Amino acid sequence: MELVFLGTGAGVPSKERNVTSIALTLLQEQNSVWLFDCGEATQHQILNTSIKPRKINKIFITHLHGDHVFGLPGLLSSRSFQGGEEKVTLYGPEGLKDFVTTSLKVSGTHLRYPIEIQEIAEGKIYEDDQFTVFAKQLDHGITSYGYRIVEKDRPGELLVDRLKAHGVHPGPIYSQIKENPFVDIANGQRLISEDFVGPNKSGRVLAILGDTRAMATHHEFIKDANVLVHEATFEREKEQMAWDYFHSTTTQAAEAARQANVEKLVLTHISSRYQGEDNHRLLQEAKQIFSNTELATDFFKLDITAHS
Ligand SMILES: [Zn+2]
Ligand SMILES: [Zn+2]
């Protein structure tokens, strides 16, 4: 479970930052990749990574501003030529279906795989046996969603030393113990599985917010996340501008992370007015309020651990 920042700029691309897209690789968990937003040239950015477009099977769109969706038709189209046969499901605000189907139709694009487009509302939008995804409306002038990805608890590790002490040595019996409440072994003894499996590992929680003003009303939604990805379009001094344009500053994002008790904050969606050495200053502004902060640059990767 790893985040790969494919584009970290706001509004327009710059030489340093492409517009927004974030990949969540779930290769070990599901052999798939989920994409959050798909700004223009996201498919070019992917070429610089090990991500295979055919493995992208879910795309979550935060909102329909161009810097978050103009890469979608191209990516979907190219995926047809990159061995993509598995269905792709898109989630996003009302209007997403019009945008995608019209782009594909008028350009005469025929995908070689099925797509499903779900225009979402707040609440639970997806669930499988490993993950649940929730959406919440933010504050951005047009409908903009945040996503909370909650991994279900995973079974604990087998207590191998304890098994060996009972004379049970590695073999198929180990997976039987993991999968059954009890197992009868050759000497007639019954092993109660929970005696030989460690405590459940708690699932990881990730919150990825679209463009938004930083608001106290979001804290419940991002609460206790292992990682919070928050926009920081502007520096600390530009609070009024952030408010006027429905964006956040570095320090507002950091304050949200602190108040919501998240473990780690990643800032992204940085205005193109900031270049090179500005990055350090922006990061320090946030760190003064919330020390476990990173400022994403394009191709920044972050492993999501239970304790980041
Ligand atoms: Zn944006
Ligand atoms: Zn926007």
CSV table of C-alpha atoms and ligand atoms in Angstrom, one decimal:
chain,number,residue,atom,x,y,z
A,1,MET,CA,0.0,0.0,0.0
A,2,GLU,CA,1.9,3.0,-1.3
A,3,LEU,CA,1.0,6.5,-2.5
A,4,VAL,CA,2.7,7.8,-5.6
A,5,PHE,CA,2.2,11.4,-6.3
A,6,LEU,CA,2.0,11.8,-10.1
A,7,GLY,CA,1.2,15.5,-10.1
A,8,THR,CA,1.4,18.0,-7.3
A,9,GLY,CA,0.7,21.3,-8.8
A,10,ALA,CA,-2.4,23.6,-8.7
A,11,GLY,CA,-4.3,24.9,-11.7
A,12,VAL,CA,-1.7,24.9,-14.4
A,13,PRO,CA,1.3,22.7,-14.9
A,14,SER,CA,4.8,24.1,-14.3
A,15,LYS,CA,8.2,22.7,-15.2
A,16,GLU,CA,8.5,21.3,-11.6
A,17,ARG,CA,5.0,20.1,-11.0
A,18,ASN,CA,2.3,18.5,-13.2
A,19,VAL,CA,-1.3,19.0,-12.3
A,20,THR,CA,-3.0,16.7,-9.8
A,21,SER,CA,-3.1,13.0,-9.7
A,22,ILE,CA,-2.2,10.5,-7.0
A,23,ALA,CA,-2.0,6.7,-7.3
A,24,LEU,CA,-2.6,4.3,-4.5
A,25,THR,CA,-0.9,1.1,-5.3
A,26,LEU,CA,-2.6,-2.0,-3.8
A,27,LEU,CA,-0.4,-4.5,-5.5
A,28,GLN,CA,0.0,-6.9,-2.6
A,29,GLU,CA,-3.5,-6.4,-1.3
A,30,GLN,CA,-5.5,-6.6,-4.6
A,31,ASN,CA,-3.0,-6.5,-7.5
A,32,SER,CA,-4.5,-3.3,-8.5
A,33,VAL,CA,-4.0,0.5,-8.5
A,34,TRP,CA,-6.5,3.1,-7.6
A,35,LEU,CA,-6.1,6.6,-9.0
A,36,PHE,CA,-7.3,9.8,-7.3
A,37,ASP,CA,-7.8,12.6,-9.9
A,38,CYS,CA,-6.3,12.6,-13.4
A,39,GLY,CA,-5.1,16.0,-14.4
A,40,GLU,CA,-3.8,16.5,-18.0
A,41,ALA,CA,-0.7,14.4,-18.9
A,42,THR,CA,-1.2,12.0,-16.0
A,43,GLN,CA,-0.5,9.2,-18.5
A,44,HIS,CA,2.8,10.8,-19.3
A,45,GLN,CA,3.7,11.0,-15.6
A,46,ILE,CA,2.8,7.3,-15.3
A,47,LEU,CA,5.4,6.5,-17.9
A,48,ASN,CA,8.1,7.6,-15.4
A,49,THR,CA,6.9,5.1,-12.8
A,50,SER,CA,6.5,1.3,-12.6
A,51,ILE,CA,2.7,1.7,-12.6
A,52,LYS,CA,0.9,-0.3,-15.3
A,53,PRO,CA,-2.2,1.5,-16.6
A,54,ARG,CA,-4.0,-1.9,-17.1
A,55,LYS,CA,-3.8,-2.4,-13.3
A,56,ILE,CA,-5.8,0.8,-12.6
A,57,ASN,CA,-9.3,-0.5,-11.9
A,58,LYS,CA,-10.8,2.4,-9.9
A,59,ILE,CA,-10.5,6.1,-10.4
A,60,PHE,CA,-11.8,8.5,-7.8
A,61,ILE,CA,-12.4,12.1,-9.0
A,62,THR,CA,-12.5,14.7,-6.3
A,63,HIS,CA,-14.1,17.4,-8.5
A,64,LEU,CA,-14.5,18.4,-12.1
A,65,HIS,CA,-12.0,21.3,-12.4
A,66,GLY,CA,-9.8,20.8,-15.4
A,67,ASP,CA,-6.6,20.4,-13.4
A,68,HIS,CA,-8.1,17.2,-11.9
A,69,VAL,CA,-9.9,15.6,-14.9
A,70,PHE,CA,-8.5,16.7,-18.3
A,71,GLY,CA,-6.2,13.7,-18.3
A,72,LEU,CA,-9.0,11.2,-18.1
A,73,PRO,CA,-10.1,10.7,-21.7
A,74,GLY,CA,-6.4,10.2,-22.8
A,75,LEU,CA,-5.6,7.8,-20.0
A,76,LEU,CA,-8.8,5.7,-20.5
A,77,SER,CA,-8.1,5.6,-24.3
A,78,SER,CA,-4.5,4.6,-24.0
A,79,ARG,CA,-5.3,1.9,-21.5
A,80,SER,CA,-7.1,0.0,-24.3
A,81,PHE,CA,-3.7,-0.2,-26.1
A,82,GLN,CA,-1.8,-1.3,-22.9
A,83,GLY,CA,-3.5,-4.6,-22.4
A,84,GLY,CA,-6.3,-3.2,-20.2
A,85,GLU,CA,-9.2,-5.6,-20.3
A,86,GLU,CA,-10.5,-5.4,-16.7
A,87,LYS,CA,-13.4,-3.1,-16.0
A,88,VAL,CA,-12.6,0.4,-14.6
A,89,THR,CA,-15.0,2.0,-12.2
A,90,LEU,CA,-15.0,5.8,-11.9
A,91,TYR,CA,-16.4,7.7,-8.9
A,92,GLY,CA,-17.0,11.4,-8.8
A,93,PRO,CA,-19.4,14.3,-8.7
A,94,GLU,CA,-22.4,14.8,-10.9
A,95,GLY,CA,-21.3,15.7,-14.4
A,96,LEU,CA,-18.5,13.2,-14.5
A,97,LYS,CA,-20.5,10.8,-16.7
A,98,ASP,CA,-21.3,13.6,-19.2
A,99,PHE,CA,-17.7,14.6,-19.3
A,100,VAL,CA,-16.3,11.2,-19.9
A,101,THR,CA,-18.9,9.8,-22.3
A,102,THR,CA,-19.0,13.0,-24.4
A,103,SER,CA,-15.2,13.1,-24.7
A,104,LEU,CA,-15.1,9.4,-25.7
A,105,LYS,CA,-18.0,9.7,-28.1
A,106,VAL,CA,-17.0,12.8,-30.0
A,107,SER,CA,-13.5,11.6,-30.4
A,108,GLY,CA,-14.7,8.2,-31.8
A,109,THR,CA,-12.9,6.4,-28.9
A,110,HIS,CA,-14.0,2.8,-28.4
A,111,LEU,CA,-12.7,1.3,-25.2
A,112,ARG,CA,-11.8,-2.4,-25.3
A,113,TYR,CA,-12.9,-2.9,-21.7
A,114,PRO,CA,-16.1,-1.9,-19.8
A,115,ILE,CA,-16.3,1.2,-17.7
A,116,GLU,CA,-18.8,2.1,-15.1
A,117,ILE,CA,-19.3,5.7,-13.9
A,118,GLN,CA,-20.8,6.3,-10.5
A,119,GLU,CA,-21.9,9.8,-9.6
A,120,ILE,CA,-21.6,9.8,-5.9
A,121,ALA,CA,-23.2,11.4,-2.8
A,122,GLU,CA,-21.7,11.7,0.7
A,123,GLY,CA,-21.4,8.5,2.7
A,124,LYS,CA,-20.1,5.0,2.0
A,125,ILE,CA,-19.4,4.7,-1.8
A,126,TYR,CA,-17.5,1.4,-2.0
A,127,GLU,CA,-16.8,-1.7,0.0
A,128,ASP,CA,-15.1,-5.0,-0.5
A,129,ASP,CA,-13.7,-7.6,1.9
A,130,GLN,CA,-10.5,-5.5,2.5
A,131,PHE,CA,-11.5,-1.8,2.1
A,132,THR,CA,-14.4,0.6,2.7
A,133,VAL,CA,-14.3,4.0,1.0
A,134,PHE,CA,-16.3,7.0,2.3
A,135,ALA,CA,-16.9,10.4,0.6
A,136,LYS,CA,-17.5,13.8,2.1
A,137,GLN,CA,-18.3,17.1,0.4
A,138,LEU,CA,-15.8,19.8,1.0
A,139,ASP,CA,-15.8,23.6,0.5
A,140,HIS,CA,-14.6,24.5,-3.0
A,141,GLY,CA,-17.3,26.5,-4.8
A,142,ILE,CA,-18.1,23.6,-7.0
A,143,THR,CA,-18.8,20.1,-5.6
A,144,SER,CA,-15.5,18.7,-4.3
A,145,TYR,CA,-15.2,15.5,-2.4
A,146,GLY,CA,-12.7,14.1,0.1
A,147,TYR,CA,-12.2,10.3,0.3
A,148,ARG,CA,-11.5,8.2,3.4
A,149,ILE,CA,-10.1,4.8,2.6
A,150,VAL,CA,-10.4,2.4,5.5
A,151,GLU,CA,-8.7,-0.9,5.5
A,152,LYS,CA,-10.4,-3.7,7.4
A,153,ASP,CA,-8.4,-5.3,10.2
A,154,ARG,CA,-6.2,-8.1,9.0
A,155,PRO,CA,-5.6,-11.4,10.8
A,156,GLY,CA,-2.6,-11.6,13.1
A,157,GLU,CA,0.6,-13.5,12.5
A,158,LEU,CA,0.9,-17.2,13.3
A,159,LEU,CA,2.8,-17.7,16.6
A,160,VAL,CA,5.3,-20.0,15.1
A,161,ASP,CA,7.5,-20.5,18.2
A,162,ARG,CA,4.4,-21.5,20.2
A,163,LEU,CA,3.4,-24.0,17.5
A,164,LYS,CA,6.8,-25.5,17.5
A,165,ALA,CA,6.8,-25.8,21.3
A,166,HIS,CA,3.6,-27.9,20.8
A,167,GLY,CA,5.5,-30.1,18.3
A,168,VAL,CA,3.7,-28.6,15.3
A,169,HIS,CA,6.2,-27.9,12.5
A,170,PRO,CA,5.8,-25.8,9.4
A,171,GLY,CA,3.6,-27.4,6.6
A,172,PRO,CA,0.1,-27.2,5.3
A,173,ILE,CA,-1.1,-27.5,8.9
A,174,TYR,CA,-0.1,-23.8,9.4
A,175,SER,CA,-2.6,-22.5,6.8
A,176,GLN,CA,-5.3,-24.8,8.3
A,177,ILE,CA,-4.8,-23.2,11.7
A,178,LYS,CA,-5.1,-19.7,10.1
A,179,GLU,CA,-8.3,-20.7,8.3
A,180,ASN,CA,-10.2,-22.8,10.8
A,181,PRO,CA,-11.3,-22.2,14.4
A,182,PHE,CA,-9.6,-25.4,15.5
A,183,VAL,CA,-7.5,-28.2,14.0
A,184,ASP,CA,-7.1,-31.8,15.2
A,185,ILE,CA,-3.5,-32.9,14.9
A,186,ALA,CA,-2.1,-36.4,14.4
A,187,ASN,CA,-1.6,-37.2,18.2
A,188,GLY,CA,-5.3,-36.6,18.8
A,189,GLN,CA,-4.7,-33.2,20.3
A,190,ARG,CA,-7.1,-30.3,19.3
A,191,LEU,CA,-5.4,-27.0,18.7
A,192,ILE,CA,-7.6,-24.0,19.2
A,193,SER,CA,-6.5,-21.6,16.5
A,194,GLU,CA,-6.9,-18.3,18.4
A,195,ASP,CA,-4.3,-19.6,20.8
A,196,PHE,CA,-1.7,-19.7,18.0
A,197,VAL,CA,-2.5,-16.5,16.1
A,198,GLY,CA,-1.4,-13.1,17.3
A,199,PRO,CA,-3.8,-10.2,17.7
A,200,ASN,CA,-5.5,-8.7,14.6
A,201,LYS,CA,-3.5,-6.1,12.8
A,202,SER,CA,-5.5,-2.9,12.7
A,203,GLY,CA,-6.3,-1.7,9.2
A,204,ARG,CA,-4.7,1.5,7.8
A,205,VAL,CA,-6.7,4.7,7.2
A,206,LEU,CA,-6.0,7.2,4.5
A,207,ALA,CA,-7.7,10.5,3.8
A,208,ILE,CA,-7.3,12.2,0.5
A,209,LEU,CA,-9.1,15.5,0.2
A,210,GLY,CA,-9.8,17.4,-3.0
A,211,ASP,CA,-9.4,21.1,-3.4
A,212,THR,CA,-11.0,22.9,-0.4
A,213,ARG,CA,-11.0,25.6,2.2
A,214,ALA,CA,-9.7,24.1,5.4
A,215,MET,CA,-12.7,23.8,7.6
A,216,ALA,CA,-13.3,22.5,11.1
A,217,THR,CA,-16.3,20.6,9.7
A,218,HIS,CA,-13.8,18.2,8.0
A,219,HIS,CA,-12.0,17.1,11.1
A,220,GLU,CA,-14.4,14.3,12.0
A,221,PHE,CA,-13.9,12.8,8.5
A,222,ILE,CA,-10.1,12.9,8.6
A,223,LYS,CA,-9.8,12.0,12.3
A,224,ASP,CA,-7.0,9.6,13.3
A,225,ALA,CA,-6.0,8.8,9.7
A,226,ASN,CA,-2.6,7.3,9.3
A,227,VAL,CA,-2.0,9.6,6.4
A,228,LEU,CA,-3.9,12.8,5.4
A,229,VAL,CA,-3.3,14.2,2.0
A,230,HIS,CA,-4.4,17.9,2.1
A,231,GLU,CA,-4.1,20.6,-0.5
A,232,ALA,CA,-1.9,23.6,0.4
A,233,THR,CA,-2.3,25.9,-2.6
A,234,PHE,CA,-0.9,28.9,-0.8
A,235,GLU,CA,1.7,30.0,1.8
A,236,ARG,CA,0.8,31.1,5.3
A,237,GLU,CA,0.5,34.8,4.5
A,238,LYS,CA,-2.1,34.3,1.8
A,239,GLU,CA,-5.0,33.3,4.0
A,240,GLN,CA,-7.4,35.8,2.5
A,241,MET,CA,-6.6,34.7,-1.0
A,242,ALA,CA,-7.0,31.1,0.0
A,243,TRP,CA,-10.4,31.9,1.4
A,244,ASP,CA,-11.5,33.9,-1.7
A,245,TYR,CA,-10.4,31.1,-4.1
A,246,PHE,CA,-11.7,28.2,-2.0
A,247,HIS,CA,-8.3,26.8,-1.2
A,248,SER,CA,-6.1,26.2,1.9
A,249,THR,CA,-2.7,27.5,3.1
A,250,THR,CA,0.2,25.4,4.5
A,251,THR,CA,-0.6,26.3,8.0
A,252,GLN,CA,-4.4,25.7,7.7
A,253,ALA,CA,-3.7,22.2,6.4
A,254,ALA,CA,-1.2,21.6,9.3
A,255,GLU,CA,-3.8,22.9,11.8
A,256,ALA,CA,-6.4,20.5,10.4
A,257,ALA,CA,-3.9,17.6,10.7
A,258,ARG,CA,-3.1,18.6,14.3
A,259,GLN,CA,-6.7,19.0,15.4
A,260,ALA,CA,-7.9,15.8,13.8
A,261,ASN,CA,-5.0,13.8,15.4
A,262,VAL,CA,-3.7,12.3,12.1
A,263,GLU,CA,-0.3,10.6,12.1
A,264,LYS,CA,1.2,12.0,9.0
A,265,LEU,CA,0.3,15.0,6.7
A,266,VAL,CA,1.2,15.2,3.1
A,267,LEU,CA,0.8,18.6,1.4
A,268,THR,CA,0.1,18.8,-2.3
A,269,HIS,CA,-1.7,21.0,-4.9
A,270,ILE,CA,1.0,23.7,-4.6
A,271,SER,CA,0.5,26.9,-6.6
A,272,SER,CA,2.9,27.4,-9.6
A,273,ARG,CA,3.9,30.7,-8.0
A,274,TYR,CA,6.1,28.6,-5.7
A,275,GLN,CA,9.3,27.2,-7.2
A,276,GLY,CA,12.5,25.5,-6.1
A,277,GLU,CA,13.6,26.9,-2.8
A,278,ASP,CA,10.1,28.0,-1.8
A,279,ASN,CA,9.3,24.3,-1.1
A,280,HIS,CA,11.5,24.3,2.0
A,281,ARG,CA,9.8,27.4,3.3
A,282,LEU,CA,6.3,26.1,2.7
A,283,LEU,CA,7.2,22.9,4.5
A,284,GLN,CA,8.6,24.7,7.5
A,285,GLU,CA,5.5,26.8,7.8
A,286,ALA,CA,3.4,23.6,8.2
A,287,LYS,CA,6.0,21.8,10.4
A,288,GLN,CA,5.8,24.6,13.0
A,289,ILE,CA,2.3,23.4,13.6
A,290,PHE,CA,2.4,19.7,12.7
A,291,SER,CA,5.9,18.3,12.7
A,292,ASN,CA,5.1,15.0,10.9
A,293,THR,CA,4.5,16.7,7.5
A,294,GLU,CA,5.9,16.1,4.1
A,295,LEU,CA,5.5,18.4,1.1
A,296,ALA,CA,4.9,16.2,-2.0
A,297,THR,CA,6.9,16.7,-5.2
A,298,ASP,CA,6.1,14.9,-8.4
A,299,PHE,CA,6.9,11.2,-8.1
A,300,PHE,CA,7.2,11.4,-4.3
A,301,LYS,CA,6.3,8.0,-2.8
A,302,LEU,CA,5.0,7.1,0.6
A,303,ASP,CA,4.6,3.7,2.1
A,304,ILE,CA,1.4,3.6,4.2
A,305,THR,CA,2.2,1.8,7.4
A,306,ALA,CA,0.0,1.5,10.4
A,307,HIS,CA,2.2,3.9,12.1
A,308,SER,CA,3.8,6.3,9.6
B,1,ZN,ZN,-7.1,22.1,-8.4
B,2,ZN,ZN,-10.4,23.0,-7.9
